[in-house]
mmCIF file with all atom_site columns, C-alpha atoms in Angstrom:
data_model
loop_
_atom_site.group_PDB
_atom_site.id
_atom_site.type_symbol
_atom_site.label_atom_id
_atom_site.label_alt_id
_atom_site.label_comp_id
_atom_site.label_asym_id
_atom_site.label_entity_id
_atom_site.label_seq_id
_atom_site.pdbx_PDB_ins_code
_atom_site.Cartn_x
_atom_site.Cartn_y
_atom_site.Cartn_z
_atom_site.occupancy
_atom_site.B_iso_or_equiv
_atom_site.pdbx_formal_charge
_atom_site.auth_seq_id
_atom_site.auth_comp_id
_atom_site.auth_asym_id
_atom_site.auth_atom_id
_atom_site.pdbx_PDB_model_num
ATOM 1   C CA . MET A 1 1   ? 4.877   13.537  16.871  1.00 83.00 ? 1   MET A CA 1
ATOM 2   C CA . ASN A 1 2   ? 6.316   14.467  20.244  1.00 88.00 ? 2   ASN A CA 1
ATOM 3   C CA . ILE A 1 3   ? 8.926   16.741  18.665  1.00 87.00 ? 3   ILE A CA 1
ATOM 4   C CA . VAL A 1 4   ? 6.245   18.767  16.870  1.00 85.00 ? 4   VAL A CA 1
ATOM 5   C CA . SER A 1 5   ? 3.845   18.613  19.863  1.00 91.00 ? 5   SER A CA 1
ATOM 6   C CA . LEU A 1 6   ? 1.114   16.845  17.914  1.00 89.00 ? 6   LEU A CA 1
ATOM 7   C CA . ARG A 1 7   ? -1.253  13.965  18.314  1.00 90.00 ? 7   ARG A CA 1
ATOM 8   C CA . ARG A 1 8   ? -3.167  12.630  15.354  1.00 88.00 ? 8   ARG A CA 1
ATOM 9   C CA . PRO A 1 9   ? -6.820  13.765  15.355  1.00 89.00 ? 9   PRO A CA 1
ATOM 10  C CA . ARG A 1 10  ? -9.092  10.753  15.802  1.00 91.00 ? 10  ARG A CA 1
ATOM 11  C CA . ASN A 1 11  ? -10.926 11.108  12.499  1.00 92.00 ? 11  ASN A CA 1
ATOM 12  C CA . LEU A 1 12  ? -7.898  11.744  10.260  1.00 94.00 ? 12  LEU A CA 1
ATOM 13  C CA . THR A 1 13  ? -5.238  9.575   8.708   1.00 95.00 ? 13  THR A CA 1
ATOM 14  C CA . LEU A 1 14  ? -1.589  10.410  9.295   1.00 94.00 ? 14  LEU A CA 1
ATOM 15  C CA . TYR A 1 15  ? -1.557  11.702  5.720   1.00 96.00 ? 15  TYR A CA 1
ATOM 16  C CA . ASP A 1 16  ? -4.119  14.362  6.689   1.00 95.00 ? 16  ASP A CA 1
ATOM 17  C CA . SER A 1 17  ? -1.772  15.644  9.388   1.00 93.00 ? 17  SER A CA 1
ATOM 18  C CA . PRO A 1 18  ? 1.641   17.342  9.107   1.00 91.00 ? 18  PRO A CA 1
ATOM 19  C CA . MET A 1 19  ? 3.165   13.841  9.249   1.00 92.00 ? 19  MET A CA 1
ATOM 20  C CA . GLY A 1 20  ? 1.815   13.246  5.734   1.00 94.00 ? 20  GLY A CA 1
ATOM 21  C CA . TYR A 1 21  ? 4.523   15.574  4.443   1.00 95.00 ? 21  TYR A CA 1
ATOM 22  C CA . VAL A 1 22  ? 7.185   13.636  6.363   1.00 93.00 ? 22  VAL A CA 1
ATOM 23  C CA . ILE A 1 23  ? 6.020   10.320  4.876   1.00 96.00 ? 23  ILE A CA 1
ATOM 24  C CA . LYS A 1 24  ? 6.044   11.800  1.372   1.00 96.00 ? 24  LYS A CA 1
ATOM 25  C CA . MET A 1 25  ? 9.586   13.109  1.850   1.00 97.00 ? 25  MET A CA 1
ATOM 26  C CA . LEU A 1 26  ? 10.850  9.777   3.227   1.00 97.00 ? 26  LEU A CA 1
ATOM 27  C CA . VAL A 1 27  ? 9.355   7.967   0.219   1.00 96.00 ? 27  VAL A CA 1
ATOM 28  C CA . ALA A 1 28  ? 10.839  10.513  -2.210  1.00 97.00 ? 28  ALA A CA 1
ATOM 29  C CA . ILE A 1 29  ? 14.307  10.294  -0.648  1.00 97.00 ? 29  ILE A CA 1
ATOM 30  C CA . PHE A 1 30  ? 14.615  6.594   0.175   1.00 97.00 ? 30  PHE A CA 1
ATOM 31  C CA . GLY A 1 31  ? 12.393  4.961   -2.488  1.00 94.00 ? 31  GLY A CA 1
ATOM 32  C CA . PRO A 1 32  ? 14.775  5.682   -5.393  1.00 94.00 ? 32  PRO A CA 1
ATOM 33  C CA . LEU A 1 33  ? 17.550  4.070   -3.337  1.00 96.00 ? 33  LEU A CA 1
ATOM 34  C CA . ASP A 1 34  ? 15.489  0.850   -3.042  1.00 92.00 ? 34  ASP A CA 1
ATOM 35  C CA . PHE A 1 35  ? 14.861  1.163   0.687   1.00 94.00 ? 35  PHE A CA 1
ATOM 36  C CA . ALA A 1 36  ? 11.675  -0.708  1.569   1.00 93.00 ? 36  ALA A CA 1
ATOM 37  C CA . LEU A 1 37  ? 9.708   1.518   3.927   1.00 96.00 ? 37  LEU A CA 1
ATOM 38  C CA . THR A 1 38  ? 6.849   0.402   6.127   1.00 96.00 ? 38  THR A CA 1
ATOM 39  C CA . ALA A 1 39  ? 4.011   2.586   7.325   1.00 96.00 ? 39  ALA A CA 1
ATOM 40  C CA . PRO A 1 40  ? 3.733   3.835   10.886  1.00 93.00 ? 40  PRO A CA 1
ATOM 41  C CA . VAL A 1 41  ? 1.160   2.621   13.346  1.00 94.00 ? 41  VAL A CA 1
ATOM 42  C CA . CYS A 1 42  ? -2.481  3.674   13.351  1.00 94.00 ? 42  CYS A CA 1
ATOM 43  C CA . GLU A 1 43  ? -3.124  4.145   17.048  1.00 93.00 ? 43  GLU A CA 1
ATOM 44  C CA . HIS A 1 44  ? -6.902  4.421   16.701  1.00 91.00 ? 44  HIS A CA 1
ATOM 45  C CA . ILE A 1 45  ? -7.518  0.745   17.316  1.00 93.00 ? 45  ILE A CA 1
ATOM 46  C CA . ASP A 1 46  ? -11.308 0.757   17.066  1.00 93.00 ? 46  ASP A CA 1
ATOM 47  C CA . ASP A 1 47  ? -11.708 3.041   14.035  1.00 94.00 ? 47  ASP A CA 1
ATOM 48  C CA . GLN A 1 48  ? -11.645 0.699   11.056  1.00 94.00 ? 48  GLN A CA 1
ATOM 49  C CA . ASP A 1 49  ? -12.613 3.537   8.685   1.00 96.00 ? 49  ASP A CA 1
ATOM 50  C CA . VAL A 1 50  ? -9.515  5.580   9.453   1.00 96.00 ? 50  VAL A CA 1
ATOM 51  C CA . MET A 1 51  ? -7.384  2.438   9.316   1.00 96.00 ? 51  MET A CA 1
ATOM 52  C CA . ALA A 1 52  ? -8.793  1.456   5.893   1.00 96.00 ? 52  ALA A CA 1
ATOM 53  C CA . ARG A 1 53  ? -8.228  4.950   4.463   1.00 97.00 ? 53  ARG A CA 1
ATOM 54  C CA . GLU A 1 54  ? -4.717  5.034   5.868   1.00 97.00 ? 54  GLU A CA 1
ATOM 55  C CA . LEU A 1 55  ? -3.856  1.585   4.492   1.00 97.00 ? 55  LEU A CA 1
ATOM 56  C CA . SER A 1 56  ? -5.012  2.690   1.059   1.00 96.00 ? 56  SER A CA 1
ATOM 57  C CA . LEU A 1 57  ? -2.728  5.731   1.276   1.00 97.00 ? 57  LEU A CA 1
ATOM 58  C CA . ASP A 1 58  ? 0.157   3.620   2.606   1.00 97.00 ? 58  ASP A CA 1
ATOM 59  C CA . ILE A 1 59  ? -0.039  1.435   -0.493  1.00 96.00 ? 59  ILE A CA 1
ATOM 60  C CA . ALA A 1 60  ? -0.428  4.450   -2.800  1.00 95.00 ? 60  ALA A CA 1
ATOM 61  C CA . HIS A 1 61  ? 2.821   5.798   -1.333  1.00 96.00 ? 61  HIS A CA 1
ATOM 62  C CA . GLY A 1 62  ? 4.598   2.510   -2.047  1.00 95.00 ? 62  GLY A CA 1
ATOM 63  C CA . LEU A 1 63  ? 5.006   1.445   1.570   1.00 96.00 ? 63  LEU A CA 1
ATOM 64  C CA . VAL A 1 64  ? 5.471   -2.310  1.891   1.00 95.00 ? 64  VAL A CA 1
ATOM 65  C CA . GLY A 1 65  ? 3.910   -3.021  5.265   1.00 95.00 ? 65  GLY A CA 1
ATOM 66  C CA . LYS A 1 66  ? 2.362   -1.396  8.307   1.00 97.00 ? 66  LYS A CA 1
ATOM 67  C CA . THR A 1 67  ? 3.180   -1.566  11.976  1.00 95.00 ? 67  THR A CA 1
ATOM 68  C CA . ALA A 1 68  ? 0.289   -2.991  13.999  1.00 95.00 ? 68  ALA A CA 1
ATOM 69  C CA . ILE A 1 69  ? -0.268  -1.706  17.505  1.00 95.00 ? 69  ILE A CA 1
ATOM 70  C CA . HIS A 1 70  ? -2.953  -4.273  18.332  1.00 95.00 ? 70  HIS A CA 1
ATOM 71  C CA . PRO A 1 71  ? -3.504  -7.884  17.215  1.00 95.00 ? 71  PRO A CA 1
ATOM 72  C CA . THR A 1 72  ? -6.973  -7.038  15.854  1.00 94.00 ? 72  THR A CA 1
ATOM 73  C CA . GLN A 1 73  ? -5.309  -4.881  13.170  1.00 96.00 ? 73  GLN A CA 1
ATOM 74  C CA . ILE A 1 74  ? -3.222  -7.656  11.615  1.00 96.00 ? 74  ILE A CA 1
ATOM 75  C CA . ALA A 1 75  ? -5.923  -9.258  9.420   1.00 95.00 ? 75  ALA A CA 1
ATOM 76  C CA . MET A 1 76  ? -6.991  -5.866  8.062   1.00 96.00 ? 76  MET A CA 1
ATOM 77  C CA . ILE A 1 77  ? -3.394  -4.930  7.262   1.00 97.00 ? 77  ILE A CA 1
ATOM 78  C CA . GLU A 1 78  ? -2.686  -8.237  5.528   1.00 95.00 ? 78  GLU A CA 1
ATOM 79  C CA . LYS A 1 79  ? -5.885  -8.052  3.468   1.00 95.00 ? 79  LYS A CA 1
ATOM 80  C CA . ALA A 1 80  ? -5.151  -4.453  2.412   1.00 96.00 ? 80  ALA A CA 1
ATOM 81  C CA . LEU A 1 81  ? -1.675  -5.451  1.243   1.00 97.00 ? 81  LEU A CA 1
ATOM 82  C CA . MET A 1 82  ? -3.022  -8.208  -0.996  1.00 96.00 ? 82  MET A CA 1
ATOM 83  C CA . VAL A 1 83  ? -2.857  -7.331  -4.685  1.00 96.00 ? 83  VAL A CA 1
ATOM 84  C CA . ALA A 1 84  ? -6.000  -6.798  -6.739  1.00 95.00 ? 84  ALA A CA 1
ATOM 85  C CA . PRO A 1 85  ? -6.198  -9.001  -9.842  1.00 95.00 ? 85  PRO A CA 1
ATOM 86  C CA . GLY A 1 86  ? -6.193  -5.964  -12.153 1.00 95.00 ? 86  GLY A CA 1
ATOM 87  C CA . GLU A 1 87  ? -3.012  -4.620  -10.564 1.00 96.00 ? 87  GLU A CA 1
ATOM 88  C CA . HIS A 1 88  ? -1.414  -8.036  -10.916 1.00 97.00 ? 88  HIS A CA 1
ATOM 89  C CA . SER A 1 89  ? -2.282  -8.364  -14.598 1.00 96.00 ? 89  SER A CA 1
ATOM 90  C CA . ASP A 1 90  ? -1.108  -4.787  -15.304 1.00 97.00 ? 90  ASP A CA 1
ATOM 91  C CA . ALA A 1 91  ? 2.185   -5.518  -13.556 1.00 97.00 ? 91  ALA A CA 1
ATOM 92  C CA . LEU A 1 92  ? 2.735   -8.672  -15.609 1.00 97.00 ? 92  LEU A CA 1
ATOM 93  C CA . ARG A 1 93  ? 1.897   -6.870  -18.866 1.00 96.00 ? 93  ARG A CA 1
ATOM 94  C CA . ILE A 1 94  ? 4.206   -3.966  -18.018 1.00 97.00 ? 94  ILE A CA 1
ATOM 95  C CA . LEU A 1 95  ? 7.142   -6.253  -17.257 1.00 97.00 ? 95  LEU A CA 1
ATOM 96  C CA . ASN A 1 96  ? 6.564   -8.415  -20.331 1.00 97.00 ? 96  ASN A CA 1
ATOM 97  C CA . SER A 1 97  ? 5.555   -5.775  -22.859 1.00 95.00 ? 97  SER A CA 1
ATOM 98  C CA . THR A 1 98  ? 7.488   -4.885  -25.985 1.00 94.00 ? 98  THR A CA 1
ATOM 99  C CA . GLN A 1 99  ? 5.285   -1.810  -26.505 1.00 95.00 ? 99  GLN A CA 1
ATOM 100 C CA . ALA A 1 100 ? 6.415   1.636   -25.358 1.00 95.00 ? 100 ALA A CA 1
ATOM 101 C CA . VAL A 1 101 ? 2.892   2.498   -24.175 1.00 95.00 ? 101 VAL A CA 1
ATOM 102 C CA . PHE A 1 102 ? -0.372  0.594   -23.993 1.00 94.00 ? 102 PHE A CA 1
ATOM 103 C CA . LYS A 1 103 ? -3.836  1.001   -22.499 1.00 94.00 ? 103 LYS A CA 1
ATOM 104 C CA . SER A 1 104 ? -5.105  -1.321  -19.784 1.00 94.00 ? 104 SER A CA 1
ATOM 105 C CA . GLN A 1 105 ? -8.268  -0.993  -17.703 1.00 92.00 ? 105 GLN A CA 1
ATOM 106 C CA . GLY A 1 106 ? -8.795  2.563   -18.903 1.00 93.00 ? 106 GLY A CA 1
ATOM 107 C CA . ALA A 1 107 ? -5.295  3.769   -17.968 1.00 94.00 ? 107 ALA A CA 1
ATOM 108 C CA . MET A 1 108 ? -2.050  4.303   -19.806 1.00 95.00 ? 108 MET A CA 1
ATOM 109 C CA . CYS A 1 109 ? 0.730   1.887   -18.955 1.00 95.00 ? 109 CYS A CA 1
ATOM 110 C CA . GLU A 1 110 ? 4.277   2.825   -19.856 1.00 96.00 ? 110 GLU A CA 1
ATOM 111 C CA . PRO A 1 111 ? 6.837   0.110   -19.093 1.00 96.00 ? 111 PRO A CA 1
ATOM 112 C CA . ALA A 1 112 ? 9.757   2.560   -18.920 1.00 96.00 ? 112 ALA A CA 1
ATOM 113 C CA . THR A 1 113 ? 7.925   4.597   -16.270 1.00 95.00 ? 113 THR A CA 1
ATOM 114 C CA . HIS A 1 114 ? 6.039   1.861   -14.415 1.00 96.00 ? 114 HIS A CA 1
ATOM 115 C CA . ARG A 1 115 ? 8.583   -0.991  -14.368 1.00 96.00 ? 115 ARG A CA 1
ATOM 116 C CA . ARG A 1 116 ? 9.626   -0.543  -10.729 1.00 96.00 ? 116 ARG A CA 1
ATOM 117 C CA . TRP A 1 117 ? 5.993   -0.216  -9.654  1.00 96.00 ? 117 TRP A CA 1
ATOM 118 C CA . ALA A 1 118 ? 5.179   -3.437  -11.502 1.00 97.00 ? 118 ALA A CA 1
ATOM 119 C CA . ALA A 1 119 ? 8.065   -5.291  -9.834  1.00 96.00 ? 119 ALA A CA 1
ATOM 120 C CA . SER A 1 120 ? 6.916   -4.107  -6.401  1.00 95.00 ? 120 SER A CA 1
ATOM 121 C CA . VAL A 1 121 ? 3.348   -5.242  -7.113  1.00 97.00 ? 121 VAL A CA 1
ATOM 122 C CA . LEU A 1 122 ? 4.576   -8.726  -8.032  1.00 97.00 ? 122 LEU A CA 1
ATOM 123 C CA . GLU A 1 123 ? 6.674   -8.857  -4.862  1.00 96.00 ? 123 GLU A CA 1
ATOM 124 C CA . ARG A 1 124 ? 3.658   -7.774  -2.785  1.00 96.00 ? 124 ARG A CA 1
ATOM 125 C CA . ALA A 1 125 ? 1.585   -10.498 -4.489  1.00 96.00 ? 125 ALA A CA 1
ATOM 126 C CA . ARG A 1 126 ? 4.279   -13.053 -3.676  1.00 96.00 ? 126 ARG A CA 1
ATOM 127 C CA . VAL A 1 127 ? 4.236   -12.093 0.002   1.00 95.00 ? 127 VAL A CA 1
ATOM 128 C CA . TYR A 1 128 ? 0.552   -11.282 0.606   1.00 94.00 ? 128 TYR A CA 1
ATOM 129 C CA . GLY A 1 129 ? -1.247  -13.025 -2.278  1.00 95.00 ? 129 GLY A CA 1
ATOM 130 C CA . ILE A 1 130 ? -3.824  -11.872 -4.774  1.00 95.00 ? 130 ILE A CA 1
ATOM 131 C CA . LEU A 1 131 ? -7.301  -10.881 -3.709  1.00 92.00 ? 131 LEU A CA 1
ATOM 132 C CA . THR A 1 132 ? -9.947  -12.666 -5.760  1.00 83.00 ? 132 THR A CA 1
ATOM 133 C CA . GLU A 1 133 ? -13.713 -12.964 -5.472  1.00 67.00 ? 133 GLU A CA 1
ATOM 134 C CA . GLN A 1 134 ? -14.983 -12.588 -1.944  1.00 60.00 ? 134 GLN A CA 1
ATOM 135 C CA . SER A 1 135 ? -15.597 -15.705 0.110   1.00 47.00 ? 135 SER A CA 1
ATOM 136 C CA . PRO A 1 136 ? -17.699 -15.740 3.307   1.00 46.00 ? 136 PRO A CA 1
ATOM 137 C CA . ASP A 1 137 ? -14.645 -14.805 5.400   1.00 51.00 ? 137 ASP A CA 1
ATOM 138 C CA . GLY A 1 138 ? -13.825 -11.954 2.997   1.00 50.00 ? 138 GLY A CA 1
ATOM 139 C CA . ILE A 1 139 ? -10.577 -13.328 1.591   1.00 52.00 ? 139 ILE A CA 1
ATOM 140 C CA . ARG A 1 140 ? -9.639  -15.835 -1.062  1.00 50.00 ? 140 ARG A CA 1
ATOM 141 C CA . LEU A 1 141 ? -6.088  -16.244 -2.131  1.00 51.00 ? 141 LEU A CA 1
ATOM 142 C CA . MET A 1 142 ? -5.029  -17.039 -5.636  1.00 53.00 ? 142 MET A CA 1
ATOM 143 C CA . PRO A 1 143 ? -1.740  -18.934 -5.624  1.00 50.00 ? 143 PRO A CA 1
ATOM 144 C CA . VAL A 1 144 ? 1.261   -16.956 -6.810  1.00 57.00 ? 144 VAL A CA 1
ATOM 145 C CA . SER A 1 145 ? 4.324   -18.753 -8.089  1.00 52.00 ? 145 SER A CA 1
#
């Protein structure tokens, strides 16, 4: 950010700034080479909305973690990286399917195209767990073997 003389606007994610292009390029270049990339820090410590939007985009870009700048961000990061049950079941079906294409949860699944995504989802579930129904503290883990 210093090189391009920028600071992230307070109400925007990094993806809404010129750095979004940089993240996309890093993912496009290093992802196919199996480099696991983590997301940069969200310096707006008190803005949980921006953090939640950014975490969602981090995961959509295939990033495997996020740098926390403050201890209060850790629980939110870990919860965001948990795998939704639907994602988990899609990943298992993709990796175990003998069909070329099938429909699941209203979307097309194509094992030849989505195999690496499915493997990364299962790895994320192994590390962070699977999000299930909400408990009073907001998180319940389903065991992953």
